[in-house]
Tab-separated table of N, CA and C in Angstrom:
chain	number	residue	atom	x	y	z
A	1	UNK	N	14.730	31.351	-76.418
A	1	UNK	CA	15.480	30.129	-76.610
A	1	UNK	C	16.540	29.968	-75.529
A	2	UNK	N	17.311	31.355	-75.116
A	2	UNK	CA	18.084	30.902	-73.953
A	2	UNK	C	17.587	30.727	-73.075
A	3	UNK	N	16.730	31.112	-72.032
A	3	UNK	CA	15.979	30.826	-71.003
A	3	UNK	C	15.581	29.605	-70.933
A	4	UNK	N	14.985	28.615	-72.420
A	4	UNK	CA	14.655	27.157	-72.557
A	4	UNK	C	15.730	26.386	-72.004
A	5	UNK	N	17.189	27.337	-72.482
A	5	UNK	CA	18.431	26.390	-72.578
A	5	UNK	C	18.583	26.458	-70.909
A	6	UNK	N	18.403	27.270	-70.767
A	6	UNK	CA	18.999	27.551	-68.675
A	6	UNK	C	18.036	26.757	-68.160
A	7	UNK	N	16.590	26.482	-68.203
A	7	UNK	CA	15.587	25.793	-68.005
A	7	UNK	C	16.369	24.322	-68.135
A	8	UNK	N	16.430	23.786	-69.081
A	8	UNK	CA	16.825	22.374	-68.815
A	8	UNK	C	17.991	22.354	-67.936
A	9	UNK	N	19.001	23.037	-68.298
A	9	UNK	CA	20.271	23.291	-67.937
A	9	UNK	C	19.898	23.392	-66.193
A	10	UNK	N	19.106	24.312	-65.673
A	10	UNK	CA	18.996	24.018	-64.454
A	10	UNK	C	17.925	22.453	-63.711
A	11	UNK	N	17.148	22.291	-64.707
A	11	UNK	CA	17.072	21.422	-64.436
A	11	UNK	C	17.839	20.005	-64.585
A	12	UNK	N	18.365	19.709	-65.330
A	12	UNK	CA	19.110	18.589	-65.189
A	12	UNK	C	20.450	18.337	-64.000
A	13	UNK	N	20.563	19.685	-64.008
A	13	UNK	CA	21.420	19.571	-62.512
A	13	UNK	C	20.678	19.733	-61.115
A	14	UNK	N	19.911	20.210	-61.258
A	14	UNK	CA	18.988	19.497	-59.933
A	14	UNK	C	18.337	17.689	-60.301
A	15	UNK	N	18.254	17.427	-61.166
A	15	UNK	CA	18.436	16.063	-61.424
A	15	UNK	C	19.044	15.174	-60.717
A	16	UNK	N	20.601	15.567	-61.333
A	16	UNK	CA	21.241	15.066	-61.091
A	16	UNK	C	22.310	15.080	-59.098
A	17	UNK	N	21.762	16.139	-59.067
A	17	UNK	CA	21.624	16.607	-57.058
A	17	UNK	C	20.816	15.719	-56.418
A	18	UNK	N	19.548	15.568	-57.250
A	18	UNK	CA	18.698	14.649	-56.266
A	18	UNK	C	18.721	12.915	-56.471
A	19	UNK	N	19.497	12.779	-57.510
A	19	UNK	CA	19.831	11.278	-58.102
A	19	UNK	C	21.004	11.177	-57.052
A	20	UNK	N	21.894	12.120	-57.004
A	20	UNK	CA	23.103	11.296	-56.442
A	20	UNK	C	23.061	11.410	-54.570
A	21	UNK	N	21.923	12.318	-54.368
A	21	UNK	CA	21.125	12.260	-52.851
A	21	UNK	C	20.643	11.418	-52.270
A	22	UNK	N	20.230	10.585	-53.776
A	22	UNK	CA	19.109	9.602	-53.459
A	22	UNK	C	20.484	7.837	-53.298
A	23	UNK	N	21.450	8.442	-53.758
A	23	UNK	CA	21.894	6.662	-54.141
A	23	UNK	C	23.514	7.332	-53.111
A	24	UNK	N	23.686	6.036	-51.827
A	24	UNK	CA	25.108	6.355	-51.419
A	24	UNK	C	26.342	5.891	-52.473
A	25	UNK	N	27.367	6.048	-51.376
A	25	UNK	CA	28.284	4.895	-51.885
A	25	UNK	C	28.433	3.670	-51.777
A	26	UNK	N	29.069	2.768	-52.576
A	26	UNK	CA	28.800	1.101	-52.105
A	26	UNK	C	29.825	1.468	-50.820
A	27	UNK	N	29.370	0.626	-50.112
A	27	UNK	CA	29.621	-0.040	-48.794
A	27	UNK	C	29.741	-1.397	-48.182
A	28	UNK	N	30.083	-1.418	-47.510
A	28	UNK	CA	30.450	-3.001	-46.768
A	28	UNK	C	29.432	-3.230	-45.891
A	29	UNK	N	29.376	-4.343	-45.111
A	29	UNK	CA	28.674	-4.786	-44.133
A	29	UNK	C	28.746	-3.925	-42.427
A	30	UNK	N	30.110	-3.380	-42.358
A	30	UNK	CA	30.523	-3.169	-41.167
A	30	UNK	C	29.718	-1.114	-40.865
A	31	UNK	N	29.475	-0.938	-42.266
A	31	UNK	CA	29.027	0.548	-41.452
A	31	UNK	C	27.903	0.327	-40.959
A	32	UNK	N	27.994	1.678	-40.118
A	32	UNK	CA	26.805	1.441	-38.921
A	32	UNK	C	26.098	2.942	-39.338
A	33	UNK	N	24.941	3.065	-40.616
A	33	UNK	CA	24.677	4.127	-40.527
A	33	UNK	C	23.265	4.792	-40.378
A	34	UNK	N	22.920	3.171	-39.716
A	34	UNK	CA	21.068	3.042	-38.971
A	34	UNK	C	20.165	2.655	-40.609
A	35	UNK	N	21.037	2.166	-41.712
A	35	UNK	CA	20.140	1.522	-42.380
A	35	UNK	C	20.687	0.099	-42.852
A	36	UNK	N	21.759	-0.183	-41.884
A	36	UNK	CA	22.117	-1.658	-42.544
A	36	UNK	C	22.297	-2.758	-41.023
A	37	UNK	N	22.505	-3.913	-41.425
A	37	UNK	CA	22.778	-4.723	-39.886
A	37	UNK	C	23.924	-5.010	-40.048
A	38	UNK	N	24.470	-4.797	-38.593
A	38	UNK	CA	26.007	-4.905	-38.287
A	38	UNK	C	25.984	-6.326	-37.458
A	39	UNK	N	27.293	-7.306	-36.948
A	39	UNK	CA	26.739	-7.698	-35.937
A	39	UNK	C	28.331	-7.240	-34.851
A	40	UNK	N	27.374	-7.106	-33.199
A	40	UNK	CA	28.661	-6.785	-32.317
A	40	UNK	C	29.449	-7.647	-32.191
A	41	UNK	N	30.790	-7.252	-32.140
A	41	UNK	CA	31.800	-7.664	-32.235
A	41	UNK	C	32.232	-8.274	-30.489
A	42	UNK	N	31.543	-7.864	-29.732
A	42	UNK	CA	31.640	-7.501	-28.393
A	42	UNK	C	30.517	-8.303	-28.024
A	43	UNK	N	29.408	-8.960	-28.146
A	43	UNK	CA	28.409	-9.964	-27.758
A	43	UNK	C	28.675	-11.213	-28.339
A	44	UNK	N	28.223	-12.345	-27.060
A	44	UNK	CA	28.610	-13.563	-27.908
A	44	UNK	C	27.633	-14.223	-27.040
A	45	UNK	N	27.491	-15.535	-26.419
A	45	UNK	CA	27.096	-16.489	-26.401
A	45	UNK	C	26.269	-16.236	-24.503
A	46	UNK	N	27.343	-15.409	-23.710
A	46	UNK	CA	27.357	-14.890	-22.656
A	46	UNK	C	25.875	-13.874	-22.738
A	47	UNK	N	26.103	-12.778	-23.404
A	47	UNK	CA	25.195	-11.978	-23.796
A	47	UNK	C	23.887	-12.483	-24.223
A	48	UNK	N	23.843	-13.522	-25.311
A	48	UNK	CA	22.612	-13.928	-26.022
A	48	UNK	C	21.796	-14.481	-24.801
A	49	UNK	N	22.455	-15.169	-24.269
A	49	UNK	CA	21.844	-16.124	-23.420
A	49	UNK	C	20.847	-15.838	-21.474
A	50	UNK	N	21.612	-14.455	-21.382
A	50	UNK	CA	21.165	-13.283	-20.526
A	50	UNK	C	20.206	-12.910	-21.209
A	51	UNK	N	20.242	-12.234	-21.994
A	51	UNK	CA	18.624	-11.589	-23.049
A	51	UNK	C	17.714	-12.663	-23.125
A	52	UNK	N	18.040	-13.784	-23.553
A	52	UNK	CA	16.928	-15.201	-23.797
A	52	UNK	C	16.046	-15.520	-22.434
A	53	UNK	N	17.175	-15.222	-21.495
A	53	UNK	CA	17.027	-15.938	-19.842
A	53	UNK	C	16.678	-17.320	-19.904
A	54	UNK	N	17.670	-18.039	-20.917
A	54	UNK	CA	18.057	-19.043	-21.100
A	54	UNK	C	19.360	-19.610	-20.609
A	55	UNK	N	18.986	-20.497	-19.697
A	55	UNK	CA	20.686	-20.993	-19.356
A	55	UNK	C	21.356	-22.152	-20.378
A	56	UNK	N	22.302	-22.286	-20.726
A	56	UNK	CA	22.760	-23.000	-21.746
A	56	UNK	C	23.636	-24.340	-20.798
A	57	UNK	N	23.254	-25.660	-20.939
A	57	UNK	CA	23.591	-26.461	-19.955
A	57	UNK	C	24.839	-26.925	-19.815
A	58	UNK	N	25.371	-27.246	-18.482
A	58	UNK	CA	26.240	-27.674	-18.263
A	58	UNK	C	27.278	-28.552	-18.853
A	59	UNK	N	26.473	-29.756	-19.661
A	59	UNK	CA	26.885	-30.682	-20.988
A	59	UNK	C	27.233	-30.306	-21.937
A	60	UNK	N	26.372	-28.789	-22.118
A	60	UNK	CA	26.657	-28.460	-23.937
A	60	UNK	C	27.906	-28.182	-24.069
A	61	UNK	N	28.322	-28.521	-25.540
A	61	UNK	CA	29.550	-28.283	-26.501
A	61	UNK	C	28.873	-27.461	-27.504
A	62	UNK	N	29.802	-26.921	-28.408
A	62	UNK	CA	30.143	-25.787	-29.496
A	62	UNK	C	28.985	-24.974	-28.848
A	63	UNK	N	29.097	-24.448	-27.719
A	63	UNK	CA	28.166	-22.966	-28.198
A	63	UNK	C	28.489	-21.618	-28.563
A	64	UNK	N	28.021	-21.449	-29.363
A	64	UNK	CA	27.950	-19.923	-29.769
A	64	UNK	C	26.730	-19.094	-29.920
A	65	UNK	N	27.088	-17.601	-29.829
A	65	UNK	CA	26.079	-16.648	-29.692
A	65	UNK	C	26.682	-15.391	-30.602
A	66	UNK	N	25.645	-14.844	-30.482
A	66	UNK	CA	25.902	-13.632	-31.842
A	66	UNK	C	24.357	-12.368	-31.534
A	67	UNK	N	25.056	-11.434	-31.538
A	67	UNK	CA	23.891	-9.922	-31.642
A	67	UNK	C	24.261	-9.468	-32.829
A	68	UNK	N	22.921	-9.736	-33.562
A	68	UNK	CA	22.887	-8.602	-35.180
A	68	UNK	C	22.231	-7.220	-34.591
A	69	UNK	N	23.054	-6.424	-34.988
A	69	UNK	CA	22.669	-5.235	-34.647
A	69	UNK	C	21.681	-4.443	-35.873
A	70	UNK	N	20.261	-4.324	-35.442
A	70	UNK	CA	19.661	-3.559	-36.657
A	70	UNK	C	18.683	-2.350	-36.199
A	71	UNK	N	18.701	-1.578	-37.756
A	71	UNK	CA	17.928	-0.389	-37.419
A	71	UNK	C	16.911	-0.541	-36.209
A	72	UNK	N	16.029	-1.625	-36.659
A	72	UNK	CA	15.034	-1.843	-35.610
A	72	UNK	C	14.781	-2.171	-34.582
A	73	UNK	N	14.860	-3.649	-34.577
A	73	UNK	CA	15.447	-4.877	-33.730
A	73	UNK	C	16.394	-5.263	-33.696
A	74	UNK	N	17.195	-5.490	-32.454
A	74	UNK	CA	18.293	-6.261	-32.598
A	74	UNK	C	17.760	-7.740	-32.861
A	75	UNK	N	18.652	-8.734	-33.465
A	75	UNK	CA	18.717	-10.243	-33.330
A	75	UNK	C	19.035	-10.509	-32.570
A	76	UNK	N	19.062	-11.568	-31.396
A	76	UNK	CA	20.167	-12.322	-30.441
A	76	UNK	C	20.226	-14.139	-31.417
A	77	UNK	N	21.225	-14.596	-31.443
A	77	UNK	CA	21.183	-16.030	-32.061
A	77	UNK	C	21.903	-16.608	-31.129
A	78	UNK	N	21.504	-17.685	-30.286
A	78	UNK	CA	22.231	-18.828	-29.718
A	78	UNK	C	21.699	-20.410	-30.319
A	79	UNK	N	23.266	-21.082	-30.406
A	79	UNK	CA	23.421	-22.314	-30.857
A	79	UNK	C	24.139	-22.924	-29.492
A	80	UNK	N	23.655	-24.437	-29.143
A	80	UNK	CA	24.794	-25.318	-28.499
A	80	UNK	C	24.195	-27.133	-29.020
A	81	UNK	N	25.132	-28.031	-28.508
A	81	UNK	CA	24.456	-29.106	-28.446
A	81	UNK	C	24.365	-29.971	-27.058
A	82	UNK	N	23.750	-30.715	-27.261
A	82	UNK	CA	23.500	-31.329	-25.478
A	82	UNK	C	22.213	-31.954	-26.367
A	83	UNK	N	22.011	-33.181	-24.520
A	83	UNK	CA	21.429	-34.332	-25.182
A	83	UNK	C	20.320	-33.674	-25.425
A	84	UNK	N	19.428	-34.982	-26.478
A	84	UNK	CA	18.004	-34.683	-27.002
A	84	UNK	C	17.203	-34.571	-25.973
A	85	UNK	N	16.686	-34.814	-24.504
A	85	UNK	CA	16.069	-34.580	-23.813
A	85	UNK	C	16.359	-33.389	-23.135
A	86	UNK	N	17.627	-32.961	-22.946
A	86	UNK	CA	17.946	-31.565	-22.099
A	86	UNK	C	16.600	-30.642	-23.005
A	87	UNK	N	17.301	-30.948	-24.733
A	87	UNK	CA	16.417	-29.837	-25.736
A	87	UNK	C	15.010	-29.476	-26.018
A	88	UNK	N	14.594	-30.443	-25.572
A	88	UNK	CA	13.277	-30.585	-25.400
A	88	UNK	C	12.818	-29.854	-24.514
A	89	UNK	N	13.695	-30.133	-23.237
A	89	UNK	CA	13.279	-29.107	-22.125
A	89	UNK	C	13.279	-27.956	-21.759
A	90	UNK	N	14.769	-27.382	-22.823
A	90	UNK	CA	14.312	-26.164	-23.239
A	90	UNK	C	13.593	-25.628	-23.817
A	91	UNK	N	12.718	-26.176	-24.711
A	91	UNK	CA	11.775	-25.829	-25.653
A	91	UNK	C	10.517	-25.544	-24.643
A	92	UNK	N	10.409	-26.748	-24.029
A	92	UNK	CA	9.000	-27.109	-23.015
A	92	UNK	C	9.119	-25.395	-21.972
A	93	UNK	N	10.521	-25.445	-21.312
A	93	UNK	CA	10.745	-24.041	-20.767
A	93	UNK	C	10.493	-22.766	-21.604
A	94	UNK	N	10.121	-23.004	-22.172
A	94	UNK	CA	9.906	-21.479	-23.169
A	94	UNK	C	8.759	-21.194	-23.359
A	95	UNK	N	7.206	-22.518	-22.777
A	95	UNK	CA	6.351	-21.917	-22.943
A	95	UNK	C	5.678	-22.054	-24.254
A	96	UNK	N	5.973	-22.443	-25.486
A	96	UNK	CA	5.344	-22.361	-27.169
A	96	UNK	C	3.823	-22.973	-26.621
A	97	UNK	N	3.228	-22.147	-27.489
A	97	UNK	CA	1.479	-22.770	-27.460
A	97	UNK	C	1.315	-23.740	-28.629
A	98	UNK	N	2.451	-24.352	-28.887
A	98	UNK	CA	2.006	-25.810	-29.530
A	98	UNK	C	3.669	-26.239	-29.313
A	99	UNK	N	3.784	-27.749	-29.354
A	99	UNK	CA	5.173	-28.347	-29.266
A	99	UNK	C	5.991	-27.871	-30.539
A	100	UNK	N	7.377	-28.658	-29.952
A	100	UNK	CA	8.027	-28.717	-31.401
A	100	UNK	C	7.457	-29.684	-32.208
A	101	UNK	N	7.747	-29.267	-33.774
A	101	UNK	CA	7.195	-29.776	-34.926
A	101	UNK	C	7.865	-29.788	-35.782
A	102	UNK	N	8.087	-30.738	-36.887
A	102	UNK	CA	8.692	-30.347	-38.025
A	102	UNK	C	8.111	-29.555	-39.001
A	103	UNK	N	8.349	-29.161	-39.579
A	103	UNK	CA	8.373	-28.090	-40.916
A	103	UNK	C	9.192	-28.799	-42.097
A	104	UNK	N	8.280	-28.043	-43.110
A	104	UNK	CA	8.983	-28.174	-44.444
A	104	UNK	C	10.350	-27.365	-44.575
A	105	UNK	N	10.928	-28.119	-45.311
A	105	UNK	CA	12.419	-27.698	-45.229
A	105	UNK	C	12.220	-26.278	-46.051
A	106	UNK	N	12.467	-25.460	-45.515
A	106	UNK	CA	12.503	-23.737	-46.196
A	106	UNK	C	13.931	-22.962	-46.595
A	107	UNK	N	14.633	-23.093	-47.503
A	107	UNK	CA	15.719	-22.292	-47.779
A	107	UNK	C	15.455	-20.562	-48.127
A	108	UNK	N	14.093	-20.311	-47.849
A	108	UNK	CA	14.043	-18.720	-48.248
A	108	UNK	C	13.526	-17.654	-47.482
A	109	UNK	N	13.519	-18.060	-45.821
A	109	UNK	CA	12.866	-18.037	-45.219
A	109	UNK	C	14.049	-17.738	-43.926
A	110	UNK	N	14.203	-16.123	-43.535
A	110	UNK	CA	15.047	-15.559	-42.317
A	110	UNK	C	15.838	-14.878	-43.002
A	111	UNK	N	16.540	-15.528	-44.134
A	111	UNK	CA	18.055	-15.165	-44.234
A	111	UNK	C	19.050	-15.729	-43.705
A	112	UNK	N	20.425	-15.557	-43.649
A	112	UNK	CA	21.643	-15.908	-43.081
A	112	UNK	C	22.357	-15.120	-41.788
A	113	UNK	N	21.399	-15.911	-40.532
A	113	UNK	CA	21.752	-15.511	-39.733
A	113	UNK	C	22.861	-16.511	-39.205
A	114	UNK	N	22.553	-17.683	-38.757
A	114	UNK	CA	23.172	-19.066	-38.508
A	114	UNK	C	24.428	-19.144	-39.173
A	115	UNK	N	24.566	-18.748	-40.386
A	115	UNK	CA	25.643	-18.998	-40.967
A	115	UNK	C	26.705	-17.832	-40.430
A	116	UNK	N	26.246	-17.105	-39.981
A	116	UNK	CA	27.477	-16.278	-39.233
A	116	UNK	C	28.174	-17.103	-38.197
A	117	UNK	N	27.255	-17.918	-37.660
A	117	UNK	CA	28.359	-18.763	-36.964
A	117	UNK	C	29.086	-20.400	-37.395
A	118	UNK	N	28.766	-20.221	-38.318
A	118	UNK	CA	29.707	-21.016	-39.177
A	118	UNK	C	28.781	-22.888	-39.459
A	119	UNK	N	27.219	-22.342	-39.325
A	119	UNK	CA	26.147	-23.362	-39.632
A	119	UNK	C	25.184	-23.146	-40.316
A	120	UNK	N	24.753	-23.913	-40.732
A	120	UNK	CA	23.189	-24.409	-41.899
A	120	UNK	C	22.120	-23.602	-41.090
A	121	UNK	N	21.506	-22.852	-42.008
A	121	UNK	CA	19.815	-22.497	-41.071
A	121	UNK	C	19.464	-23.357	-40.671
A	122	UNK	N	18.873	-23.371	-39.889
A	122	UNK	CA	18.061	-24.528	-38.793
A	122	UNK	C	16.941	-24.804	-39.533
A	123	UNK	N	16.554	-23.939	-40.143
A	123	UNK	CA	14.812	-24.156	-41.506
A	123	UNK	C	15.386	-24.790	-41.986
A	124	UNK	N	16.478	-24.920	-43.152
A	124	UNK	CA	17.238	-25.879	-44.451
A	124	UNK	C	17.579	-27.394	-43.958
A	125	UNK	N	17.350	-27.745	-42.363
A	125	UNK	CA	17.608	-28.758	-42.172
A	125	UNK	C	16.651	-29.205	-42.142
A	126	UNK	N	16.903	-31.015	-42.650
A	126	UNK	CA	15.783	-32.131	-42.697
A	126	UNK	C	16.056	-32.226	-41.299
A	127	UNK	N	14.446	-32.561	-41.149
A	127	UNK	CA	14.415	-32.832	-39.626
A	127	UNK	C	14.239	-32.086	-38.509
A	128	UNK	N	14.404	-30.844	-39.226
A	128	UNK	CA	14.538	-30.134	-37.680
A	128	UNK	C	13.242	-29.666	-36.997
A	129	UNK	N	13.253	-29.473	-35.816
A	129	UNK	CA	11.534	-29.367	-35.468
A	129	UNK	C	11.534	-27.900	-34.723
A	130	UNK	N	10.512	-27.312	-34.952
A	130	UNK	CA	10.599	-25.944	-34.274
A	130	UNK	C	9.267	-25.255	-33.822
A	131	UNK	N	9.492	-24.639	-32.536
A	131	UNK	CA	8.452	-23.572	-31.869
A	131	UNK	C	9.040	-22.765	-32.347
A	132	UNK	N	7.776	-21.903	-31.741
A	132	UNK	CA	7.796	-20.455	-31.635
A	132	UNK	C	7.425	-19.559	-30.598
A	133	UNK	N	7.287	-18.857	-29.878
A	133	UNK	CA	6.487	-17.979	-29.053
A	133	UNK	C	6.903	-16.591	-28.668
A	134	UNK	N	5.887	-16.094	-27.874
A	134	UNK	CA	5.740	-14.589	-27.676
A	134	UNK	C	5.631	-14.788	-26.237
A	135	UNK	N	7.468	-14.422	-25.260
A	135	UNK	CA	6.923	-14.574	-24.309
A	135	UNK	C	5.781	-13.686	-23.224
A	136	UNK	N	6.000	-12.250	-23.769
A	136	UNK	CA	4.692	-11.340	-23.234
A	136	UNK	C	3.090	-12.065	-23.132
A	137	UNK	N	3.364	-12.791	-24.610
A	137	UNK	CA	1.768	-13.474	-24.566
A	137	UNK	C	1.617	-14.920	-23.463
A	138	UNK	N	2.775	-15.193	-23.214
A	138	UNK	CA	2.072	-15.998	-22.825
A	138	UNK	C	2.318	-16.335	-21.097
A	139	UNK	N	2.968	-14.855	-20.452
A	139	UNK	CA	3.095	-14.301	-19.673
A	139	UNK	C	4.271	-15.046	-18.498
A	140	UNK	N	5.544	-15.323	-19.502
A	140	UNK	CA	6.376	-15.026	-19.004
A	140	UNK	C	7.589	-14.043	-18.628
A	141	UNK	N	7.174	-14.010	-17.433
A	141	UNK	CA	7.745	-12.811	-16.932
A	141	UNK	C	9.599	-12.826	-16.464
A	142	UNK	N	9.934	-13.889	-16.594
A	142	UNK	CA	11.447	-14.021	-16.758
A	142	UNK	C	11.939	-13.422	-17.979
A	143	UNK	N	10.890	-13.193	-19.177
A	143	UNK	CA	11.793	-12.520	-20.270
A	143	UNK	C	10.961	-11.305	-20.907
A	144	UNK	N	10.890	-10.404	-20.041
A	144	UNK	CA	10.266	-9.136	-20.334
A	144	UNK	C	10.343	-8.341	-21.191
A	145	UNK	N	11.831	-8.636	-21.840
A	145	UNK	CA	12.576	-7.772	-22.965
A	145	UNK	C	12.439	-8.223	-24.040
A	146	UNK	N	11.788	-9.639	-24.354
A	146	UNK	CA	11.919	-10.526	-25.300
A	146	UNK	C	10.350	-10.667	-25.891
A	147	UNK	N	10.306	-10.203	-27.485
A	147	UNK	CA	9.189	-10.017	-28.131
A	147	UNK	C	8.937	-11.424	-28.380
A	148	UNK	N	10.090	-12.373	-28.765
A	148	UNK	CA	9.821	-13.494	-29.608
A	148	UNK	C	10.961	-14.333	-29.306
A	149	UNK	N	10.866	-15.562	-29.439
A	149	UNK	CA	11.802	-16.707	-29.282
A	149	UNK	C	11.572	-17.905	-30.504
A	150	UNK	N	12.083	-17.996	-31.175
A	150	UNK	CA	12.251	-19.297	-32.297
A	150	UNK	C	12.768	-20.322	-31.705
A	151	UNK	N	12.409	-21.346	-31.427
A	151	UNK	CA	13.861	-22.578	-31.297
A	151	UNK	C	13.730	-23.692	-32.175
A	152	UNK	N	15.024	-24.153	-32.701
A	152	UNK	CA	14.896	-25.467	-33.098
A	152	UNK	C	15.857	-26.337	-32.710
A	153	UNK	N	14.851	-27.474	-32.782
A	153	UNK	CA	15.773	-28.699	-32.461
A	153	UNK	C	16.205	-29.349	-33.479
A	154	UNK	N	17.318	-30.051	-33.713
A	154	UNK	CA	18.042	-30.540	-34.850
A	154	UNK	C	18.673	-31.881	-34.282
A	155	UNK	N	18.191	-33.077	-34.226
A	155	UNK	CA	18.546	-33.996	-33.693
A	155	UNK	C	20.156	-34.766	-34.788
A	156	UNK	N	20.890	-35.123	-33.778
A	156	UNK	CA	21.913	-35.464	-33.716
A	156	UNK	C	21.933	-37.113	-34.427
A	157	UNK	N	23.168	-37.048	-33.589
A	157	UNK	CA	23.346	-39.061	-33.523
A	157	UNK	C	23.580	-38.768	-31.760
A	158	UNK	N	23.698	-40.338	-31.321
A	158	UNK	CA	23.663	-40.846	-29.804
A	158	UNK	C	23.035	-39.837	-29.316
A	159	UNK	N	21.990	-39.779	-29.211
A	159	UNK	CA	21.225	-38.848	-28.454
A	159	UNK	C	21.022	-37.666	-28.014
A	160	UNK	N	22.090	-37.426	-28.860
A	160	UNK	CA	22.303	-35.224	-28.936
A	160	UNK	C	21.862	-34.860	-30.323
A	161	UNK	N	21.477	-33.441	-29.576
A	161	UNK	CA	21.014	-32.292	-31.127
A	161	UNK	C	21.094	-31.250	-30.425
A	162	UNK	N	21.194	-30.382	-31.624
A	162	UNK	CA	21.439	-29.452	-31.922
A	162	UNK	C	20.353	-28.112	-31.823
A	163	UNK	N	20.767	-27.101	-30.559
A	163	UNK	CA	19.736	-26.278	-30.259
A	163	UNK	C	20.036	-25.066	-30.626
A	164	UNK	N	18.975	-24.631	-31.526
A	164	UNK	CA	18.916	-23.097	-32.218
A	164	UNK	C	18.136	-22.034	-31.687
A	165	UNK	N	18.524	-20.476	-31.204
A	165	UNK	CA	17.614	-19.990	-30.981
A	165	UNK	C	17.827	-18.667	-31.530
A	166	UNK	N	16.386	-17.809	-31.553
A	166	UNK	CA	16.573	-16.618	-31.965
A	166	UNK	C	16.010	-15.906	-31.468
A	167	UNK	N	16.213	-14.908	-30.959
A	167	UNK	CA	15.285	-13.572	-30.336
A	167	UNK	C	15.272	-12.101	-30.603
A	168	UNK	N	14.199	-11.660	-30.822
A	168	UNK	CA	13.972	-10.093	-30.621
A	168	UNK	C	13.472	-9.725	-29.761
């Protein structure tokens, strides 16, 4: 009967060793401990836009940029606005094997990246039209580092909208 008792007795404390092994402490957003995304504090709009090998035009207003830092992939996110034809041409510069398009409005779909910089997903907007591409595939060689490019366009009033991008 004692041996039964040391039997559970050791087992429930290895139990309880491998329960509390298994679960950290709560945490915030900001640790960096290769299983959560941080974003740098130190990349912005300068940075994103070097990685994209996207130049952001001369006209544009509000831009911002942002690096989510993750286990895997980093994110790069650049936003600016400038007229509706500049945006287009960035899009056309990127190469997508079909144009921009609209899409159904998707609220469940990325996550909250955009809103780190203080805007609406570019999916949740009516209207907004979006490529996609792989520039390896489709053999541009200005962005060698770059698995993928999202953009959307988000048309404005007087002839500006709003350009979203994302890269890994």
């Amino acid at each position: 009967m004692t041996t039964r008792r040391g039997a559970l007795l050791i087992a429930a404390v290895a139990t309880t060793l491998l329960l509390s092994a298994c679960s950290g402490p709560d945490t915030d957003d900001h640790v960096t401990d290769g299983r959560t995304s941080v974003w740098d504090e130190n990349a912005g709009a300068p940075e994103v836009s070097a990685f994209m090998n996207v130049t952001v035009p001369k006209d544009a207003t509000e831009v911002k940029g942002a690096v989510q830092i993750n286990p895997q992939e980093d994110l790069y996110i650049l936003t600016f606005v400038t007229s509706e034809k500049t945006a287009e041409g960035i899009a056309a510069d990127l190469h997508p094997q079909e144009p921009l398009k609209a899409e159904k409005v998707d609220f469940a779909r990325d996550g909250d990246l955009f809103t780190h910089l203080g805007l609406a997903e570019p999916q949740t907007l009516k209207g907004a039209r979006s490529a996609g591409v792989c520039p390896p595939c489709v053999n541009d060689h200005r962005r060698k580092k770059v698995q993928w490019i999202d953009i959307y366009v988000h048309t404005l009033k007087d002839d500006r909208a709003r350009v979203y991008l994302k890269a890994f």
